[in-house]
Amino acid sequence: MLQENLKNVQAKIDAALARRSEEKITGSAVTLVAVTKNHPADVITEALSLGVTTIGENRVQEARAKREMLGAVGRWHLIGHLQTNKAKQAVAIFDMIESADSLHLMQKLDEEAAKAGKVQEVLLQVNIAREEQKTGFSPEDYAAILPQLDSFKNLHVRGLMVIAPAADNPDDIRWVFADGYKLFCELKQQRPDVDTLSMGMTHDYEVAIEEGANMVRIGTALFGQRDYSLKF
Ligand SMILES: *Cc1c(COP(=O)(O)O)cnc(C)c1O
């Protein structure tokens, strides 16, 4: 089933890329982050065997349990809110932390990366739709912190991560992705080495790609419903 789902998702990614009305500075390839939260570790093994390169998890504890079972296979991305007291563990586990959502957290990640002798890849999470229940920089706070990014010697800011509000019709939230793309373009003018715009999940990734995403985070469309009774 996963093989079939992967094929379908990949075909939809390609079709969305082909529908882009204009060339985007994010390029013409999309990285698929397979979101395996609330699924057992063996789905990761299966996904990697089918050519998936990148795994997304939203909790440090769950990711750590799976990593202990599987070893260091594939690339691992943290996509959920990170508490500063887990920064050290997160730096030890994740190749990229997509959910850098406060300066305080970034300071802590920078410190822990320095101690670990690592340059930690991060994305700045921006809460474009200003949803109260979601973390992330507001668009103003995001603009205000940009001058400080160079002070983080052990962080490599690769780009932005955006989560759109839930919507029955993904066209209604197209503007969120369009704004995300604009912010990405501005960031790239200041920091030419940024290259990653992570936007889009199962219900909205096609629209996100049309608007310029070059990384999508997909769980349900690949692995089906999550099992919240699993304990890690
Ligand atoms: C769970 C999650 C996803 C994947 O969601 P699906 O709707 O299952 O594709 C993507 N991004 C984030 C930040 C998530 O927490």
GROMACS .gro file of C-alpha atoms in nm, residues 125-217:
model
   93
  125GLN     CA    1   0.882   2.864   1.131
  126VAL     CA    2   0.659   3.157   1.040
  127ASN     CA    3   0.297   3.171   1.155
  128ILE     CA    4   0.169   3.356   0.851
  129ALA     CA    5  -0.201   3.317   0.927
  130ARG     CA    6  -0.141   3.430   1.289
  131GLU     CA    7  -0.320   3.131   1.438
  132GLU     CA    8  -0.317   3.155   1.816
  133GLN     CA    9  -0.290   2.781   1.871
  134LYS     CA   10   0.020   2.754   1.652
  135THR     CA   11   0.376   2.848   1.734
  136GLY     CA   12   0.608   3.027   1.496
  137PHE     CA   13   0.732   3.381   1.444
  138SER     CA   14   0.470   3.636   1.352
  139PRO     CA   15   0.562   3.801   1.021
  140GLU     CA   16   0.679   4.114   1.213
  141ASP     CA   17   0.887   3.924   1.467
  142TYR     CA   18   1.036   3.724   1.185
  143ALA     CA   19   1.146   4.042   1.006
  144ALA     CA   20   1.283   4.183   1.331
  145ILE     CA   21   1.508   3.886   1.409
  146LEU     CA   22   1.667   3.855   1.066
  147PRO     CA   23   1.959   4.088   1.152
  148GLN     CA   24   2.047   3.862   1.445
  149LEU     CA   25   2.081   3.540   1.250
  150ASP     CA   26   2.451   3.590   1.181
  151SER     CA   27   2.525   3.577   1.553
  152PHE     CA   28   2.433   3.208   1.561
  153LYS     CA   29   2.764   3.061   1.455
  154ASN     CA   30   2.652   2.699   1.487
  155LEU     CA   31   2.317   2.731   1.309
  156HIS     CA   32   2.277   2.707   0.934
  157VAL     CA   33   1.949   2.879   0.847
  158ARG     CA   34   1.834   2.697   0.535
  159GLY     CA   35   1.499   2.875   0.490
  160LEU     CA   36   1.139   2.885   0.610
  161MET     CA   37   0.870   2.647   0.729
  162VAL     CA   38   0.502   2.738   0.706
  163ILE     CA   39   0.193   2.553   0.831
  164ALA     CA   40  -0.132   2.673   0.678
  165PRO     CA   41  -0.463   2.672   0.866
  166ALA     CA   42  -0.695   2.377   0.811
  167ALA     CA   43  -0.932   2.449   0.523
  168ASP     CA   44  -1.191   2.243   0.338
  169ASN     CA   45  -1.081   2.399   0.014
  170PRO     CA   46  -0.704   2.447  -0.010
  171ASP     CA   47  -0.760   2.733  -0.253
  172ASP     CA   48  -0.884   2.936   0.045
  173ILE     CA   49  -0.536   2.919   0.199
  174ARG     CA   50  -0.338   2.969  -0.119
  175TRP     CA   51  -0.256   3.321   0.002
  176VAL     CA   52  -0.068   3.176   0.301
  177PHE     CA   53   0.168   2.988   0.069
  178ALA     CA   54   0.199   3.288  -0.164
  179ASP     CA   55   0.301   3.501   0.137
  180GLY     CA   56   0.545   3.231   0.245
  181TYR     CA   57   0.705   3.242  -0.096
  182LYS     CA   58   0.735   3.622  -0.078
  183LEU     CA   59   0.905   3.603   0.261
  184PHE     CA   60   1.137   3.336   0.124
  185CYS     CA   61   1.234   3.558  -0.171
  186GLU     CA   62   1.312   3.848   0.065
  187LEU     CA   63   1.519   3.621   0.287
  188LYS     CA   64   1.712   3.491  -0.012
  189GLN     CA   65   1.804   3.845  -0.113
  190GLN     CA   66   1.970   3.892   0.226
  191ARG     CA   67   2.105   3.541   0.258
  192PRO     CA   68   2.179   3.389  -0.083
  193ASP     CA   69   2.255   3.050   0.071
  194VAL     CA   70   1.896   2.985   0.183
  195ASP     CA   71   1.740   2.718  -0.036
  196THR     CA   72   1.448   2.554   0.146
  197LEU     CA   73   1.080   2.649   0.159
  198SER     CA   74   0.889   2.380   0.351
  199MET     CA   75   0.513   2.421   0.296
  200GLY     CA   76   0.230   2.177   0.240
  201MET     CA   77   0.083   1.868   0.407
  202THR     CA   78  -0.158   1.598   0.291
  203HIS     CA   79  -0.458   1.823   0.231
  204ASP     CA   80  -0.276   2.120   0.077
  205TYR     CA   81   0.062   2.020  -0.069
  206GLU     CA   82  -0.040   2.061  -0.431
  207VAL     CA   83  -0.140   2.424  -0.379
  208ALA     CA   84   0.176   2.482  -0.171
  209ILE     CA   85   0.392   2.351  -0.455
  210GLU     CA   86   0.210   2.565  -0.710
  211GLU     CA   87   0.299   2.866  -0.495
  212GLY     CA   88   0.667   2.776  -0.465
  213ALA     CA   89   0.726   2.512  -0.195
  214ASN     CA   90   1.030   2.293  -0.255
  215MET     CA   91   0.978   2.073   0.051
  216VAL     CA   92   0.649   1.911   0.156
  217ARG     CA   93   0.572   1.721   0.477
   0.00000   0.00000   0.00000
